[in-house]
Structure formats: structure tokens, C-alpha cells
XYZ file of C-alpha atoms in Angstrom:
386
model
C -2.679 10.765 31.944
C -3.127 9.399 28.729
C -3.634 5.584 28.429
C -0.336 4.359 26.554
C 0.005 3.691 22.790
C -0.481 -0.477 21.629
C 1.230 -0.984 18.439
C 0.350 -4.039 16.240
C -2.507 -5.189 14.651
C -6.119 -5.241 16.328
C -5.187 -9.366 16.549
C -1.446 -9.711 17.179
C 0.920 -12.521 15.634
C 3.080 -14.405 18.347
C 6.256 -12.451 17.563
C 4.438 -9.063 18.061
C 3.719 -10.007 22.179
C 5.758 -9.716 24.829
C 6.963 -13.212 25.258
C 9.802 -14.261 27.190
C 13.493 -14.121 25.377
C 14.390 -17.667 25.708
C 10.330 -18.699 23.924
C 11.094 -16.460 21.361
C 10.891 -18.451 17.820
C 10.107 -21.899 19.953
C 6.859 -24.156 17.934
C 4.913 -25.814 20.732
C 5.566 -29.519 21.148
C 3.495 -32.386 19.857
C 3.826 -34.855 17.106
C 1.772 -34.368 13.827
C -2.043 -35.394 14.304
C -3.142 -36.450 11.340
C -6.018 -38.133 9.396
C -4.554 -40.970 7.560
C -5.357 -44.757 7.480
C -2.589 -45.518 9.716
C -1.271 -44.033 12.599
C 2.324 -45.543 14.178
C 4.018 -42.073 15.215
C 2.914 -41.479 19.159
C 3.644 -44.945 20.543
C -0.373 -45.669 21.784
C -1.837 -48.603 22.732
C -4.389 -49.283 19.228
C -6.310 -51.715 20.807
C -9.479 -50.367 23.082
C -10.719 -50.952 26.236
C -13.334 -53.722 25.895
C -17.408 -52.684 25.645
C -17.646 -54.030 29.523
C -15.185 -51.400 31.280
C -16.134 -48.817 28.831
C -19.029 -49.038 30.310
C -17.760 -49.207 33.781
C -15.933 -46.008 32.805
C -19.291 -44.305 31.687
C -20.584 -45.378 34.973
C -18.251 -43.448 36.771
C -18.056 -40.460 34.735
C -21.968 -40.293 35.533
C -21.476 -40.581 39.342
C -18.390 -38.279 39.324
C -20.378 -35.726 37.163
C -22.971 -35.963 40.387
C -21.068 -33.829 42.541
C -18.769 -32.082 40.005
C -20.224 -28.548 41.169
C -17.416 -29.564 43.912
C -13.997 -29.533 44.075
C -12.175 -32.905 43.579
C -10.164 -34.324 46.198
C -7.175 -32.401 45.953
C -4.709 -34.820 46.786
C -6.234 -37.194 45.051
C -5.735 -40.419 48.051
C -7.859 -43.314 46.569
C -6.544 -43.056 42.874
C -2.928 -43.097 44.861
C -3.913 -45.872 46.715
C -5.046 -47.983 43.847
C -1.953 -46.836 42.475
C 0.669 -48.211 45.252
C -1.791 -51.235 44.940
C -0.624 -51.831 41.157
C 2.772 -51.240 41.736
C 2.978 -53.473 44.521
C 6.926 -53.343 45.968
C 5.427 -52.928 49.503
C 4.343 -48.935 48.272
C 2.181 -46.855 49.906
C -0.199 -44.463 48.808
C 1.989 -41.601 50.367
C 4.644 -43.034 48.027
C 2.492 -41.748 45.090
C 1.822 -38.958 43.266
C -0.421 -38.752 39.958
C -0.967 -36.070 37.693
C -2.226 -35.482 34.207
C 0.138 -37.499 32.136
C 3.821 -38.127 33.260
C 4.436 -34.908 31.592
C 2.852 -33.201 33.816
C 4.816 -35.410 37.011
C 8.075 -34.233 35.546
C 7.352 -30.552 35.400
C 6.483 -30.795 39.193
C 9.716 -32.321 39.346
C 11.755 -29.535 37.961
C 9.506 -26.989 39.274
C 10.287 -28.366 43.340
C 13.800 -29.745 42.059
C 15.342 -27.741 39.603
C 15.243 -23.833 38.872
C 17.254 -20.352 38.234
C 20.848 -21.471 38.714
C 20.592 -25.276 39.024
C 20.674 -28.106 36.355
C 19.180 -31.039 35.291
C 21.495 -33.795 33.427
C 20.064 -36.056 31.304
C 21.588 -39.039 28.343
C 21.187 -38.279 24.656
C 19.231 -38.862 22.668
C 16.361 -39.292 24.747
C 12.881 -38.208 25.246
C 12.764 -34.567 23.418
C 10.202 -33.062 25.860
C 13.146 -32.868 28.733
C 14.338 -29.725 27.052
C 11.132 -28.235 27.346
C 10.383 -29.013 30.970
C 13.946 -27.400 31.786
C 13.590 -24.670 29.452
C 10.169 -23.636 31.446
C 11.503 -23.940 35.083
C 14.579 -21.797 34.239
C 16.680 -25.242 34.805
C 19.598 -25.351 32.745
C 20.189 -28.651 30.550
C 22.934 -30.697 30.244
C 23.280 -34.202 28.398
C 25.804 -36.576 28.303
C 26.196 -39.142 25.017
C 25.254 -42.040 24.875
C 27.119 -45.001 23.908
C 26.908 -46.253 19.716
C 24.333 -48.835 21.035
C 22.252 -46.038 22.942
C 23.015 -47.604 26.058
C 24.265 -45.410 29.217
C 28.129 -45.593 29.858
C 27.811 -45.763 33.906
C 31.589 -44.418 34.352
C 30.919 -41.619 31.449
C 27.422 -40.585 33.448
C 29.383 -40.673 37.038
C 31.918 -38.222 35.745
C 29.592 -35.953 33.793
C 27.567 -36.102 37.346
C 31.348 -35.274 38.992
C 31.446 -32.325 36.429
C 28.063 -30.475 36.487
C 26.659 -31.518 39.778
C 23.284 -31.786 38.433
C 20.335 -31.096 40.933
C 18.357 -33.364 39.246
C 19.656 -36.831 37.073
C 16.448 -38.280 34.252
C 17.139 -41.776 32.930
C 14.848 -43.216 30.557
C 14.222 -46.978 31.071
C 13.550 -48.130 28.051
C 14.349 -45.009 26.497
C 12.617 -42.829 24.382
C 13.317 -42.886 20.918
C 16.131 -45.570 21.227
C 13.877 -48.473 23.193
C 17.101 -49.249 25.136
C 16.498 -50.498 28.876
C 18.979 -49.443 31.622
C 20.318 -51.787 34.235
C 19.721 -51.615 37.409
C 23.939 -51.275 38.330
C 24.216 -48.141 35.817
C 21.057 -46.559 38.518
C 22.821 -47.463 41.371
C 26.327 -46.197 40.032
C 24.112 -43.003 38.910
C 22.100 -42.709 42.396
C 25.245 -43.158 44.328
C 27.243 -40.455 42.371
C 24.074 -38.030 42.901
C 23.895 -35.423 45.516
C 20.523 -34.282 43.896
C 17.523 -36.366 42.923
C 17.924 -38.783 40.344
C 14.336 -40.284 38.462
C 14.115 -42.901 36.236
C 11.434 -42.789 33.581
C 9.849 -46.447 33.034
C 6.769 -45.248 30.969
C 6.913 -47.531 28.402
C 7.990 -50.232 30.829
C 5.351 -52.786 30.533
C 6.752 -53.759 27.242
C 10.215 -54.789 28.434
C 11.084 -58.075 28.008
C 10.289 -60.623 30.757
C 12.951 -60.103 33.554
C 13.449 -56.782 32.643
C 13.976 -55.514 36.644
C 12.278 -52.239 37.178
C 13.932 -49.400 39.396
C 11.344 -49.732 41.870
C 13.164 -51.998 43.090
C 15.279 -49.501 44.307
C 13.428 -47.337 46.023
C 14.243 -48.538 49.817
C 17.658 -47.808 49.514
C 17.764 -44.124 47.593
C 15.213 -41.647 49.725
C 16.301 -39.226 46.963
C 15.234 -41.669 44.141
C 11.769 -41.372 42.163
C 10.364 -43.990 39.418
C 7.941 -42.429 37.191
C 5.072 -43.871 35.076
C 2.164 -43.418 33.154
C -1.154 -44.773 31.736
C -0.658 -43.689 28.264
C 0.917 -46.240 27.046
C 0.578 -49.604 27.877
C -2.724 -49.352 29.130
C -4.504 -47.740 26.721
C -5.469 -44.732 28.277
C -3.773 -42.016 26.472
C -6.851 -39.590 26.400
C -7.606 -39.994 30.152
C -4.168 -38.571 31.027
C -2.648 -39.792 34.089
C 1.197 -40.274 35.050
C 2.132 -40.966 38.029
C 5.361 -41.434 40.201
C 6.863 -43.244 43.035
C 9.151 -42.014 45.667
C 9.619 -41.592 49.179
C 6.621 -39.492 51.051
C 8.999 -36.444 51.638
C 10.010 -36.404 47.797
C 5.917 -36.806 46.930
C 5.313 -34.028 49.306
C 7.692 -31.535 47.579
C 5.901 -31.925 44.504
C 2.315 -31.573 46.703
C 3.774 -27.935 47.118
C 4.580 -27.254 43.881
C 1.207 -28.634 42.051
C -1.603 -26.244 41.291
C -4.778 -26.881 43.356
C -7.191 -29.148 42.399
C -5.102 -30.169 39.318
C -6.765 -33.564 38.892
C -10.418 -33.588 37.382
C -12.992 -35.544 39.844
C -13.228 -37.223 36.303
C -9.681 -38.281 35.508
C -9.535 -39.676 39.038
C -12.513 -41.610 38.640
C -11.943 -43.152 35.094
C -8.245 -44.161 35.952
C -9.468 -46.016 39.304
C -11.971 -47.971 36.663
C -8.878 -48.647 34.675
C -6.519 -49.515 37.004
C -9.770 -51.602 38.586
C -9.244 -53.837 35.355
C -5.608 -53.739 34.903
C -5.269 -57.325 33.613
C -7.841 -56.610 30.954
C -6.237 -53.274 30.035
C -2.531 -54.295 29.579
C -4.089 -57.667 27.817
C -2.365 -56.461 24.507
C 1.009 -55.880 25.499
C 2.126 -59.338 24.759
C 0.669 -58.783 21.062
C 2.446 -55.526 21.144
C 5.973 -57.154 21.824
C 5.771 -59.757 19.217
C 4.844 -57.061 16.615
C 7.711 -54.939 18.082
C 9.994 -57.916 17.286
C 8.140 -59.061 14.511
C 8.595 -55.428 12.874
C 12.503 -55.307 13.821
C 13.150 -58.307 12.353
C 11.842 -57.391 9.337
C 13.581 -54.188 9.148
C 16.865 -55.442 9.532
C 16.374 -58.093 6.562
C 15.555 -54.987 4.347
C 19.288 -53.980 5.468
C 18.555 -50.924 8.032
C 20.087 -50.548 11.336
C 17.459 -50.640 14.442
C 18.015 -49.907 17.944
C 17.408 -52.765 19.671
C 14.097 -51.991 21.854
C 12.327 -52.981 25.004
C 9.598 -50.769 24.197
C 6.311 -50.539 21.928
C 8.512 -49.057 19.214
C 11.291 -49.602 17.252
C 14.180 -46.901 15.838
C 15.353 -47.826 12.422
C 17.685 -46.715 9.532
C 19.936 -44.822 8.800
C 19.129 -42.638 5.974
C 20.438 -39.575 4.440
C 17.005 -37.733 4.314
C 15.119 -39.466 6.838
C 12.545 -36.784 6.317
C 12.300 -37.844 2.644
C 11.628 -41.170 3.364
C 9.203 -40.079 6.504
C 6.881 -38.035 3.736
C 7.166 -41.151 1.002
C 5.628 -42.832 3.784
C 2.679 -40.652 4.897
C 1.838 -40.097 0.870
C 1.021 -43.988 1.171
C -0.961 -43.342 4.130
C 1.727 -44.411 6.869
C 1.960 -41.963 9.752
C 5.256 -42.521 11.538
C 7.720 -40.353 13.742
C 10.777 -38.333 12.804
C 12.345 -38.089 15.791
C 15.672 -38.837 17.779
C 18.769 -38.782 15.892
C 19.874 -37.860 12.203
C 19.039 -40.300 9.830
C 16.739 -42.486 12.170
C 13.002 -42.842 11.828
C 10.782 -44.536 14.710
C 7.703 -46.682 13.936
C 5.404 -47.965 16.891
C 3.868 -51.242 17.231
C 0.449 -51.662 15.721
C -1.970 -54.194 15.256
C -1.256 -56.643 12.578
C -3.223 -54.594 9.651
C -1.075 -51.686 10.622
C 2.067 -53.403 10.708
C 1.016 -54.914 7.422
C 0.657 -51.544 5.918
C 3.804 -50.356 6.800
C 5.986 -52.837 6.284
C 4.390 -52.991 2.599
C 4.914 -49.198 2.060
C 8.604 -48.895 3.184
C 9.204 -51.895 0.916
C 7.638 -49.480 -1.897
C 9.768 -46.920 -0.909
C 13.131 -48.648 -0.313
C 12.528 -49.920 -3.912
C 12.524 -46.674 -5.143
C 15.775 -45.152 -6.664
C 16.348 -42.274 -4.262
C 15.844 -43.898 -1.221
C 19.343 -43.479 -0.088
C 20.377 -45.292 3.376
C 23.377 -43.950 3.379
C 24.265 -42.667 6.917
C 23.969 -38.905 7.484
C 26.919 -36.687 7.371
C 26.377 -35.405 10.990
C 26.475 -37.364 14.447
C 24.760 -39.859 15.064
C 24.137 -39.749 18.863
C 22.888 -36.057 17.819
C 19.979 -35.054 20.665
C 16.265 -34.856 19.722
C 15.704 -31.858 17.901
């Protein structure tokens, strides 16, 4: 038998292999990288770990690399420890579960939750990766608006819950790109309306303002509850990747079946037990980080924009009618920020005070100019992420 005929080129473009219907024409996910003098688009911690723990880390990289011709521990029990440590709340480390990044936490969520013929419900806008995890478990997506303030209408999310019976209920606490913190009554009213699992997303939650209550607090009373978390953010540890979650043990173990084996590096779990080792020192700049958040918004709204009022590291501001305009005027000064969320918004993440410097003083140049419209766009403005 003849072996069968391969059209194309020797080196195929994306659109000549077989991909599946629904990726067809989809750009992978990720917000520009680029090299400019500053960068205020991906919401990181800019200040880094001190000289003394990176040491520490190197430390442990070196006695991790010792035995890397073997397999990590798979379940990954002292970094889950130290994790139910940090949290405190009375958690266990059965009540944990890390992976690499929370992104990676909410794609075992879908993958043990959600599925061919059941739904996840979410409130737009919000964080624009959600699409993506549902999209790639077969999990269909549903959002219900959120209010003109971005906050979530609890009686609008109970029927919408009513309506679709999702499987699976993501809240955002603060919210991602609006900053917007949700009480702990709308979680309740949303957990109690829920015959599926309902998890609220607190990674940017270290910023929140003092008395902010987190939905751990929750956690005794909904078995079908999760509160999810990373190290990205607020402790400066966006390039060792680790999220993390907190749940009942059953919950945790249904995303134990659903994780590849081995998917935490002997390294990652070493260099985030070093970080979490020196918590204190590693969330040091968060208080920094809120004043320039508030600093920033301040500022904004005396140059006549709108901004989301945030508990977060960032701040969403405008409107304009070409927010992308504006977005590029920006980046030609050398001021990376994010286009992202709704029409006409832009969001700008908290910096150190040179950063925040150079912004503000380049969207000053730019407002000045003549075609820097802020009009507010012609289209919704509680439109999803795009």
C-alpha cells in the first residue's frame, strides 16, 4: 500500500495542520513582551527579592539540582504545607493544591469540574484567560454583566445561576481588569445559589485595602467552595510560577486526578518554600504598591478620565474613543501599558516611583495632544475582554 499523499509545504503554516475547529484562527494568549524603559502592562511586583534570599534561593536550587536525576515529589506535601501555614484560617496541607501559576490551578479546575456538555459562568469583564481555560476543556462559557461600577449584582448573578445552572461559578476578588473587590454576602448569595463548585480568584489580593475580608473565610461552611491564589503577584515571584488553591481535601483530590504526573519541578517546589520561608520580606512592597495605586488614580482622575476604583496593583482608566491610539502614543514614549478589558479603557499597573513618574509624564504629553479624544466609545461599555 502506498504511504498517503502530505500536501503543504516541507514546513507547514498553522492554518495548513489539522487543528481543532473551535482553535482555528485563535493567537495564543499573553500580553506584549517588550523592550522598553518601562514596563506597567502585566501587573508584577518591580521590586526584587533582596541579595540575602536570592541567595537562599540559589542555595536551594543547588541542593534540589542534587537529586534532580529523580522524580519530584509528586504531590508536592511540604510546599502545601508551608502553604496552609501562610494562609493560616486553621488550613491544612490536604486543603492545598499548587501548581505552576494559578493558571495552571484553574485548568485543573475545569478539566475535573467542567467539560463536554457542562458550563462555567463567570462576571464580565473579567480576567480574559477564563475563555481560554473553557474553550480547552470543551466547557461552554457563559457571563453575566456586571454592574456600571464593575461590581457583581448578587440578585442578577443568583438568577443567571437559576438560568444556566453552571457546573462551575469564577469570581474575581479584586477583579481583573476592573480592581473591584467582591463582598463576602454577594459569595455567600453566589455559593448558596450553586449546585456546582463556585471559586473565587483572590490573586491579586494582598493589595486590597486593609479589612478587605478574604473568602477563605468561607471555606468551613461551602465543601464545594475553592479560594485560589498565586505567587506572581504580590510576592514577586512571577518567573518561579506557582498558584495555588484552597478547598476542602475531596475538592483538592479531584484536581490530584486530573493533574499530569510530576507536574511540579523539584525546583519550583524548592524556590517557592524559600519564598514563602521569607514571606514578610517578599510582600515588603505591597504597601508602596498601594499608595502608588492610589497615588496614580488620583492623578488620573484630575486629568478628567474615569477609573475603576481598584483594590488591586493596577488601576483601569479612561474612556477613550481609540484606546489603542492612545495605548501606542504611549509605548512610542517608552510606556508599556495594557489594552485590555472593556472598550475605551486602558489599565496601567503600579510601579515604582520612577515608573509612575514616567507615565504619568507621558499621558500628560499625550492628553495634550489634539487627537487624544476621551470621548466614550460608541459600543458597550461592560463589553467582555477581547
Amino acid at each position: 500500500m502506498s504511504a498517503p499523499t502530505v500536501t503543504g509545504t516541507a514546513t507547514p503554516t498553522l492554518a495548513e495542520l489539522p487543528l481543532r475547529p473551535e482553535l482555528v484562527g485563535e493567537e495564543p494568549y499573553g500580553a506584549p513582551q517588550l523592550d522598553v524603559p518601562v514596563r506597567l502592562n502585566v501587573n508584577e511586583n518591580p521590586y526584587p527579592p533582596s541579595p540575602s534570599v536570592v541567595a537562599e534561593i540559589a542555595t536551594a536550587v543547588a541542593r534540589a539540582a542534587g537529586s534532580v536525576n529523580r522524580y519530584p515529589d509528586r504531590d508536592a506535601l511540604a510546599l502545601r504545607a508551608d502553604l496552609a501555614a501562610y494562609l493560616g484560617h486553621g488550613l491544612a496541607a490536604e486543603q492545598l493544591w499548587a501548581a505552576n501559576g494559578s493558571n495552571e490551578v484553574m485548568t485543573h479546575v475545569l478539566q475535573a469540574f467542567g467539560g463536554p456538555g457542562r458550563t462555567v459562568l463567570s462576571f464580565a469583564p473579567t480576567y480574559s484567560m477564563y475563555p481560554e481555560y473553557a474553550r480547552n476543556t470543551h466547557t461552554a462559557w457563559v457571563t453575566v454583566p456586571r454592574t456600571a461600577d464593575f461590581r457583581i449584582d448578587a440578585d442578577a448573578a443568583v438568577a443567571a445561576i437559576a438560568e444556566h445552572a453552571p457546573d462551575v461559578v469564577l469570581v474575581t476578588s479584586p477583579n481583573n481588569p476592573t480592581g473591584t473587590a467582591v463582598d463576602l454576602t454577594t459569595v455567600r448569595a453566589i455559593c448558596d445559589a450553586t449546585a456546582g463548585v463556585v471559586v473565587v480568584d483572590e490573586a491579586y489580593v494582598e493589595f486590597a485595602r486593609t479589612g478587605t475580608p478574604s473568602a477563605l473565610e468561607l471555606l468551613p461552611a461551602y465543601p464545594r467552595l475553592a479560594v485560589s491564589r498565586t505567587m506572581s503577584k504580590a510576592f514577586a515571584f512571577a518567573g518561579g510560577r506557582l498558584g495555588y488553591l484552597a478547598a476542602a481535601p475531596a475538592f483538592v483530590d479531584a484536581l490530584r486526578v486530573v493533574r499530569l504526573p510530576y507536574h511540579l519541578s523539584a525546583l519550583t517546589q524548592a524556590v517557592a518554600r524559600v519564598a514563602l520561608a521569607h514571606a514578610p520580606e517578599m510582600l515588603a512592597a505591597v504597601d508602596q504598591l498601594r499608595v502608588a495605586r492610589d497615588d496614580v488614580a488620583r492623578w488620573l482622575v484630575r486629568q478628567g478620565l474615569e477609573v475603576a476604583e481598584s483594590d488591586a496593583n493596577f488601576v483601569l482608566f479612561g474612556r477613550f474613543a481609540d484606546r489603542h491610539a492612545v495605548w501606542q502614543a504611549l509605548l512610542d514614549r517608552g510606556v508599556l501599558i495594557r489594552e485590555t478589558g472593556p472598550a475605551g479603557w486602558l489599565r496601567v499597573s503600579a510601579g515604582t516611583p520612577a515608573e509612575m513618574a514616567a507615565f504619568t509624564t507621558a499621558l500628560a504629553e499625550v492628553l495634550a495632544t489634539p487627537d487624544a479624544s476621551r470621548a466614550a466609545p460608541a459600543t458597550d461599555p461592560q463589553e467582555g475582554p477581547r
